[in-house]
């Protein structure tokens, strides 16, 4: 497993070691001890989520506030997404900054997103199956969001505006400036 720093504290891009043979491939999609030894992060995941989305779908930018904030370990089972996170941790020099990376079934890359980040995806392939582990349970009353197209975030979502598929909920979040971060 190769773990890359991202310039954001505790945000890591992971490339698993893939074993290929004439049958296909195998890789360890998560290994608690190896991850902890490489990052110092002792993460106990309690909930797995999976979603399927069509080309152009944007889900985000979502997060849960304390005491139900979530760290996430995300990857793509089929297709390709641009995975986007925004640092909401006020004391960090990266506060308000975004980080994006391509995750795909092909590159098998994974992103560990610590608590204190808003998270979203945009689907670049025909469709995508997205899978992620969470270290805290879903809590609707603690769910929040910031606008994916907040110009202060300067995120390139790669899909033209008229081709984007977005839930009604995701068109009604505050901007980062309008949101007082609890992180
Ligand atoms: C997140 C979640 C949702 N739900 C229910 C609530 C709705 O009835 C339905 C769809 O939920 P939503 O539209 O919020 O799903 P996404 O837009 O994919 O939300 C996710 O999008 C981005 C990518 C994230 O990082 C978050 O984990 C999560 O907010 O599933 C549950 O029952 N449990 C859950 O953990």
PDB file of C-alpha atoms and ligand atoms in Angstrom:
ATOM      1  CA  UNK A   1       0.000   0.000   0.000  1.00  0.00           C
ATOM      2  CA  UNK A   2       1.404   3.420  -0.952  1.00  0.00           C
ATOM      3  CA  UNK A   3       0.167   6.333   1.164  1.00  0.00           C
ATOM      4  CA  UNK A   4       0.682   9.839  -0.186  1.00  0.00           C
ATOM      5  CA  UNK A   5       0.428  13.091   1.775  1.00  0.00           C
ATOM      6  CA  UNK A   6      -1.775  15.711   0.117  1.00  0.00           C
ATOM      7  CA  UNK A   7      -0.640  18.944   1.711  1.00  0.00           C
ATOM      8  CA  UNK A   8      -3.719  18.777   3.985  1.00  0.00           C
ATOM      9  CA  UNK A   9      -3.184  17.377   7.524  1.00  0.00           C
ATOM     10  CA  UNK A  10      -4.473  13.802   7.844  1.00  0.00           C
ATOM     11  CA  UNK A  11      -5.903  13.748   4.282  1.00  0.00           C
ATOM     12  CA  UNK A  12      -4.217  10.817   2.534  1.00  0.00           C
ATOM     13  CA  UNK A  13      -4.337   9.344  -0.977  1.00  0.00           C
ATOM     14  CA  UNK A  14      -3.826   5.583  -0.865  1.00  0.00           C
ATOM     15  CA  UNK A  15      -2.805   3.308  -3.733  1.00  0.00           C
ATOM     16  CA  UNK A  16      -3.219  -0.344  -2.730  1.00  0.00           C
ATOM     17  CA  UNK A  17      -0.839  -3.098  -3.794  1.00  0.00           C
ATOM     18  CA  UNK A  18      -2.693  -5.052  -6.476  1.00  0.00           C
ATOM     19  CA  UNK A  19      -1.890  -8.732  -7.068  1.00  0.00           C
ATOM     20  CA  UNK A  20      -2.682  -9.703 -10.648  1.00  0.00           C
ATOM     21  CA  UNK A  21      -2.586 -13.138 -12.164  1.00  0.00           C
ATOM     22  CA  UNK A  22      -4.252 -15.080 -14.942  1.00  0.00           C
ATOM     23  CA  UNK A  23      -7.519 -15.126 -12.920  1.00  0.00           C
ATOM     24  CA  UNK A  24      -7.759 -11.387 -12.429  1.00  0.00           C
ATOM     25  CA  UNK A  25      -6.677  -9.308  -9.434  1.00  0.00           C
ATOM     26  CA  UNK A  26      -6.736  -9.156  -5.613  1.00  0.00           C
ATOM     27  CA  UNK A  27      -6.018  -6.301  -3.227  1.00  0.00           C
ATOM     28  CA  UNK A  28      -6.609  -5.510   0.422  1.00  0.00           C
ATOM     29  CA  UNK A  29      -9.133  -2.654   0.257  1.00  0.00           C
ATOM     30  CA  UNK A  30      -8.533  -1.679   3.891  1.00  0.00           C
ATOM     31  CA  UNK A  31      -6.112  -2.859   6.577  1.00  0.00           C
ATOM     32  CA  UNK A  32      -6.523  -1.167   9.969  1.00  0.00           C
ATOM     33  CA  UNK A  33      -3.034  -1.957  11.330  1.00  0.00           C
ATOM     34  CA  UNK A  34      -1.127  -1.041   8.162  1.00  0.00           C
ATOM     35  CA  UNK A  35      -3.098   2.204   7.820  1.00  0.00           C
ATOM     36  CA  UNK A  36      -2.487   3.093  11.481  1.00  0.00           C
ATOM     37  CA  UNK A  37       1.240   2.305  11.221  1.00  0.00           C
ATOM     38  CA  UNK A  38       1.557   4.458   8.079  1.00  0.00           C
ATOM     39  CA  UNK A  39      -0.511   7.431   9.280  1.00  0.00           C
ATOM     40  CA  UNK A  40      -0.804   7.223  13.075  1.00  0.00           C
ATOM     41  CA  UNK A  41      -4.567   7.332  12.585  1.00  0.00           C
ATOM     42  CA  UNK A  42      -6.524   4.729  14.560  1.00  0.00           C
ATOM     43  CA  UNK A  43      -9.824   4.796  12.716  1.00  0.00           C
ATOM     44  CA  UNK A  44     -12.688   2.493  13.684  1.00  0.00           C
ATOM     45  CA  UNK A  45     -15.249   2.504  10.869  1.00  0.00           C
ATOM     46  CA  UNK A  46     -18.829   1.756  11.883  1.00  0.00           C
ATOM     47  CA  UNK A  47     -20.816   2.237   8.680  1.00  0.00           C
ATOM     48  CA  UNK A  48     -20.280   1.429   5.017  1.00  0.00           C
ATOM     49  CA  UNK A  49     -22.141   3.333   2.298  1.00  0.00           C
ATOM     50  CA  UNK A  50     -22.513   2.720  -1.415  1.00  0.00           C
ATOM     51  CA  UNK A  51     -24.122   4.830  -4.113  1.00  0.00           C
ATOM     52  CA  UNK A  52     -24.534   4.590  -7.857  1.00  0.00           C
ATOM     53  CA  UNK A  53     -24.673   7.698  -9.997  1.00  0.00           C
ATOM     54  CA  UNK A  54     -24.978   8.524 -13.683  1.00  0.00           C
ATOM     55  CA  UNK A  55     -22.600  10.669 -15.728  1.00  0.00           C
ATOM     56  CA  UNK A  56     -22.663  14.296 -14.571  1.00  0.00           C
ATOM     57  CA  UNK A  57     -24.139  13.634 -11.135  1.00  0.00           C
ATOM     58  CA  UNK A  58     -22.702  15.860  -8.387  1.00  0.00           C
ATOM     59  CA  UNK A  59     -23.246  14.742  -4.794  1.00  0.00           C
ATOM     60  CA  UNK A  60     -21.984  17.235  -2.211  1.00  0.00           C
ATOM     61  CA  UNK A  61     -20.516  19.158  -0.590  1.00  0.00           C
ATOM     62  CA  UNK A  62     -21.621  17.274   2.518  1.00  0.00           C
ATOM     63  CA  UNK A  63     -20.453  16.687   6.091  1.00  0.00           C
ATOM     64  CA  UNK A  64     -21.853  16.009   9.541  1.00  0.00           C
ATOM     65  CA  UNK A  65     -21.153  18.386  12.437  1.00  0.00           C
ATOM     66  CA  UNK A  66     -19.971  17.282  15.897  1.00  0.00           C
ATOM     67  CA  UNK A  67     -20.753  15.149  17.809  1.00  0.00           C
ATOM     68  CA  UNK A  68     -21.553  13.126  14.674  1.00  0.00           C
ATOM     69  CA  UNK A  69     -18.716  14.316  12.412  1.00  0.00           C
ATOM     70  CA  UNK A  70     -17.462  11.584  10.086  1.00  0.00           C
ATOM     71  CA  UNK A  71     -14.090  10.557   8.736  1.00  0.00           C
ATOM     72  CA  UNK A  72     -14.501   8.691   5.421  1.00  0.00           C
ATOM     73  CA  UNK A  73     -12.458   6.162   3.477  1.00  0.00           C
ATOM     74  CA  UNK A  74     -13.702   6.400  -0.095  1.00  0.00           C
ATOM     75  CA  UNK A  75     -13.146   4.478  -3.315  1.00  0.00           C
ATOM     76  CA  UNK A  76     -14.778   3.700  -6.653  1.00  0.00           C
ATOM     77  CA  UNK A  77     -15.963   0.189  -7.482  1.00  0.00           C
ATOM     78  CA  UNK A  78     -17.032   0.955 -11.067  1.00  0.00           C
ATOM     79  CA  UNK A  79     -16.414   3.968 -13.330  1.00  0.00           C
ATOM     80  CA  UNK A  80     -14.588   7.176 -12.495  1.00  0.00           C
ATOM     81  CA  UNK A  81     -15.298  10.184 -10.276  1.00  0.00           C
ATOM     82  CA  UNK A  82     -13.565  13.395  -9.375  1.00  0.00           C
ATOM     83  CA  UNK A  83     -13.524  13.340  -5.599  1.00  0.00           C
ATOM     84  CA  UNK A  84     -13.515  16.797  -4.000  1.00  0.00           C
ATOM     85  CA  UNK A  85     -12.979  17.820  -0.385  1.00  0.00           C
ATOM     86  CA  UNK A  86     -12.909  21.232   1.322  1.00  0.00           C
ATOM     87  CA  UNK A  87     -11.052  21.779   4.577  1.00  0.00           C
ATOM     88  CA  UNK A  88     -13.413  23.262   7.209  1.00  0.00           C
ATOM     89  CA  UNK A  89     -10.899  23.122  10.088  1.00  0.00           C
ATOM     90  CA  UNK A  90     -10.591  26.763  11.123  1.00  0.00           C
ATOM     91  CA  UNK A  91      -7.161  26.443  12.766  1.00  0.00           C
ATOM     92  CA  UNK A  92      -5.539  24.910   9.671  1.00  0.00           C
ATOM     93  CA  UNK A  93      -3.678  26.964   7.061  1.00  0.00           C
ATOM     94  CA  UNK A  94      -5.673  24.939   4.501  1.00  0.00           C
ATOM     95  CA  UNK A  95      -9.037  26.178   5.837  1.00  0.00           C
ATOM     96  CA  UNK A  96     -11.344  26.893   2.898  1.00  0.00           C
ATOM     97  CA  UNK A  97      -9.019  25.229   0.436  1.00  0.00           C
ATOM     98  CA  UNK A  98     -10.175  22.337  -1.786  1.00  0.00           C
ATOM     99  CA  UNK A  99      -8.416  19.176  -2.905  1.00  0.00           C
ATOM    100  CA  UNK A 100      -9.567  17.078  -5.860  1.00  0.00           C
ATOM    101  CA  UNK A 101      -8.395  13.735  -7.172  1.00  0.00           C
ATOM    102  CA  UNK A 102      -9.548  11.185  -9.742  1.00  0.00           C
ATOM    103  CA  UNK A 103     -10.723   7.912  -8.212  1.00  0.00           C
ATOM    104  CA  UNK A 104     -11.653   5.047 -10.491  1.00  0.00           C
ATOM    105  CA  UNK A 105     -12.161   1.297 -10.632  1.00  0.00           C
ATOM    106  CA  UNK A 106      -9.113   1.381 -12.920  1.00  0.00           C
ATOM    107  CA  UNK A 107      -6.673   3.271 -10.651  1.00  0.00           C
ATOM    108  CA  UNK A 108      -8.129   1.694  -7.466  1.00  0.00           C
ATOM    109  CA  UNK A 109      -7.009   4.749  -5.540  1.00  0.00           C
ATOM    110  CA  UNK A 110      -8.648   5.545  -2.198  1.00  0.00           C
ATOM    111  CA  UNK A 111      -8.920   8.747  -0.191  1.00  0.00           C
ATOM    112  CA  UNK A 112      -8.951   8.971   3.598  1.00  0.00           C
ATOM    113  CA  UNK A 113     -10.897  12.091   4.551  1.00  0.00           C
ATOM    114  CA  UNK A 114     -10.619  13.077   8.229  1.00  0.00           C
ATOM    115  CA  UNK A 115     -13.419  14.703  10.198  1.00  0.00           C
ATOM    116  CA  UNK A 116     -13.703  18.394   9.421  1.00  0.00           C
ATOM    117  CA  UNK A 117     -13.937  18.177   5.648  1.00  0.00           C
ATOM    118  CA  UNK A 118     -16.864  18.758   3.299  1.00  0.00           C
ATOM    119  CA  UNK A 119     -16.966  16.009   0.665  1.00  0.00           C
ATOM    120  CA  UNK A 120     -18.426  15.653  -2.798  1.00  0.00           C
ATOM    121  CA  UNK A 121     -18.072  13.736  -6.047  1.00  0.00           C
ATOM    122  CA  UNK A 122     -18.824  14.336  -9.704  1.00  0.00           C
ATOM    123  CA  UNK A 123     -19.225  11.336 -11.999  1.00  0.00           C
ATOM    124  CA  UNK A 124     -17.051  11.504 -15.113  1.00  0.00           C
ATOM    125  CA  UNK A 125     -17.785   8.027 -16.524  1.00  0.00           C
ATOM    126  CA  UNK A 126     -21.116   6.788 -17.942  1.00  0.00           C
ATOM    127  CA  UNK A 127     -21.983   5.758 -14.392  1.00  0.00           C
ATOM    128  CA  UNK A 128     -20.076   5.107 -11.169  1.00  0.00           C
ATOM    129  CA  UNK A 129     -20.474   2.934  -8.093  1.00  0.00           C
ATOM    130  CA  UNK A 130     -19.048   4.753  -5.081  1.00  0.00           C
ATOM    131  CA  UNK A 131     -18.204   2.980  -1.819  1.00  0.00           C
ATOM    132  CA  UNK A 132     -17.046   4.482   1.462  1.00  0.00           C
ATOM    133  CA  UNK A 133     -16.454   3.628   5.098  1.00  0.00           C
ATOM    134  CA  UNK A 134     -17.505   6.089   7.843  1.00  0.00           C
ATOM    135  CA  UNK A 135     -16.203   6.308  11.409  1.00  0.00           C
ATOM    136  CA  UNK A 136     -19.499   7.668  12.724  1.00  0.00           C
ATOM    137  CA  UNK A 137     -23.132   6.847  12.081  1.00  0.00           C
ATOM    138  CA  UNK A 138     -25.475   8.747   9.773  1.00  0.00           C
ATOM    139  CA  UNK A 139     -27.218  11.493  11.692  1.00  0.00           C
ATOM    140  CA  UNK A 140     -29.709  13.506   9.608  1.00  0.00           C
ATOM    141  CA  UNK A 141     -30.012  16.194  12.279  1.00  0.00           C
ATOM    142  CA  UNK A 142     -26.251  16.735  12.116  1.00  0.00           C
ATOM    143  CA  UNK A 143     -26.027  16.749   8.323  1.00  0.00           C
ATOM    144  CA  UNK A 144     -24.827  20.002   6.743  1.00  0.00           C
ATOM    145  CA  UNK A 145     -23.579  21.166   3.370  1.00  0.00           C
ATOM    146  CA  UNK A 146     -21.916  24.015   1.540  1.00  0.00           C
ATOM    147  CA  UNK A 147     -22.633  24.966  -2.049  1.00  0.00           C
ATOM    148  CA  UNK A 148     -20.653  22.890  -4.522  1.00  0.00           C
ATOM    149  CA  UNK A 149     -20.390  25.905  -6.869  1.00  0.00           C
ATOM    150  CA  UNK A 150     -19.337  28.434  -4.228  1.00  0.00           C
ATOM    151  CA  UNK A 151     -17.028  30.634  -6.311  1.00  0.00           C
ATOM    152  CA  UNK A 152     -14.705  31.186  -3.333  1.00  0.00           C
ATOM    153  CA  UNK A 153     -13.829  27.471  -3.463  1.00  0.00           C
ATOM    154  CA  UNK A 154     -12.774  27.674  -7.120  1.00  0.00           C
ATOM    155  CA  UNK A 155     -13.580  24.007  -7.778  1.00  0.00           C
ATOM    156  CA  UNK A 156     -13.433  22.738 -11.357  1.00  0.00           C
ATOM    157  CA  UNK A 157     -16.237  20.130 -11.507  1.00  0.00           C
ATOM    158  CA  UNK A 158     -15.242  19.154 -15.072  1.00  0.00           C
ATOM    159  CA  UNK A 159     -18.882  18.831 -16.226  1.00  0.00           C
ATOM    160  CA  UNK A 160     -20.570  21.754 -18.001  1.00  0.00           C
ATOM    161  CA  UNK A 161     -23.233  23.416 -15.842  1.00  0.00           C
ATOM    162  CA  UNK A 162     -26.119  22.374 -18.115  1.00  0.00           C
ATOM    163  CA  UNK A 163     -25.019  18.728 -17.992  1.00  0.00           C
ATOM    164  CA  UNK A 164     -24.854  18.444 -14.180  1.00  0.00           C
ATOM    165  CA  UNK A 165     -27.402  16.318 -12.291  1.00  0.00           C
ATOM    166  CA  UNK A 166     -27.862  17.605  -8.738  1.00  0.00           C
ATOM    167  CA  UNK A 167     -30.411  16.904  -5.988  1.00  0.00           C
ATOM    168  CA  UNK A 168     -32.699  19.770  -4.991  1.00  0.00           C
ATOM    169  CA  UNK A 169     -31.148  19.618  -1.530  1.00  0.00           C
ATOM    170  CA  UNK A 170     -27.695  20.263  -2.965  1.00  0.00           C
ATOM    171  CA  UNK A 171     -28.813  23.503  -4.589  1.00  0.00           C
ATOM    172  CA  UNK A 172     -29.800  25.013  -1.228  1.00  0.00           C
ATOM    173  CA  UNK A 173     -26.679  24.890   0.945  1.00  0.00           C
ATOM    174  CA  UNK A 174     -24.980  28.037   2.297  1.00  0.00           C
ATOM    175  CA  UNK A 175     -21.691  29.282   0.884  1.00  0.00           C
ATOM    176  CA  UNK A 176     -18.571  28.721   2.962  1.00  0.00           C
ATOM    177  CA  UNK A 177     -18.664  32.396   3.974  1.00  0.00           C
ATOM    178  CA  UNK A 178     -22.253  32.015   5.193  1.00  0.00           C
ATOM    179  CA  UNK A 179     -21.380  28.902   7.192  1.00  0.00           C
ATOM    180  CA  UNK A 180     -19.763  29.078  10.633  1.00  0.00           C
ATOM    181  CA  UNK A 181     -17.555  26.022  10.851  1.00  0.00           C
ATOM    182  CA  UNK A 182     -17.685  24.102  14.136  1.00  0.00           C
ATOM    183  CA  UNK A 183     -14.405  22.310  13.355  1.00  0.00           C
TER     184      UNK A 183
HETATM  185  C1  LIG B   1     -25.657   9.606   3.669  1.00  0.00           C
HETATM  186  C2  LIG B   1     -26.834   8.734   4.047  1.00  0.00           C
HETATM  187  C3  LIG B   1     -28.063   8.891   3.441  1.00  0.00           C
HETATM  188  N1  LIG B   1     -29.107   8.072   3.796  1.00  0.00           N
HETATM  189  C4  LIG B   1     -30.385   8.250   3.104  1.00  0.00           C
HETATM  190  C5  LIG B   1     -30.958   9.650   3.165  1.00  0.00           C
HETATM  191  C6  LIG B   1     -31.692   9.792   1.850  1.00  0.00           C
HETATM  192  O1  LIG B   1     -33.004   9.302   1.960  1.00  0.00           O
HETATM  193  C7  LIG B   1     -30.917   8.897   0.883  1.00  0.00           C
HETATM  194  C8  LIG B   1     -29.980   9.662  -0.031  1.00  0.00           C
HETATM  195  O2  LIG B   1     -29.207  10.505   0.801  1.00  0.00           O
HETATM  196  P1  LIG B   1     -28.374  11.676   0.166  1.00  0.00           P
HETATM  197  O3  LIG B   1     -29.127  12.309  -0.966  1.00  0.00           O
HETATM  198  O4  LIG B   1     -27.891  12.566   1.289  1.00  0.00           O
HETATM  199  O5  LIG B   1     -27.114  10.879  -0.443  1.00  0.00           O
HETATM  200  P2  LIG B   1     -25.795  11.531  -1.024  1.00  0.00           P
HETATM  201  O6  LIG B   1     -26.092  12.789  -1.775  1.00  0.00           O
HETATM  202  O7  LIG B   1     -25.060  10.450  -1.712  1.00  0.00           O
HETATM  203  O8  LIG B   1     -24.987  11.946   0.282  1.00  0.00           O
HETATM  204  C9  LIG B   1     -23.632  11.574   0.461  1.00  0.00           C
HETATM  205  O9  LIG B   1     -22.920  12.353  -0.431  1.00  0.00           O
HETATM  206  C10 LIG B   1     -21.566  12.624  -0.172  1.00  0.00           C
HETATM  207  C11 LIG B   1     -20.740  12.045  -1.291  1.00  0.00           C
HETATM  208  C12 LIG B   1     -21.044  12.276   1.152  1.00  0.00           C
HETATM  209  O10 LIG B   1     -19.842  12.305   1.385  1.00  0.00           O
HETATM  210  C13 LIG B   1     -21.953  11.962   2.251  1.00  0.00           C
HETATM  211  O11 LIG B   1     -21.498  10.768   2.868  1.00  0.00           O
HETATM  212  C14 LIG B   1     -23.370  11.796   1.926  1.00  0.00           C
HETATM  213  O12 LIG B   1     -23.983  13.001   2.337  1.00  0.00           O
HETATM  214  O13 LIG B   1     -30.150   8.007   1.719  1.00  0.00           O
HETATM  215  C15 LIG B   1     -28.977   7.089   4.761  1.00  0.00           C
HETATM  216  O14 LIG B   1     -29.944   6.368   5.074  1.00  0.00           O
HETATM  217  N2  LIG B   1     -27.767   6.935   5.382  1.00  0.00           N
HETATM  218  C16 LIG B   1     -26.686   7.718   5.061  1.00  0.00           C
HETATM  219  O15 LIG B   1     -25.598   7.511   5.644  1.00  0.00           O
END
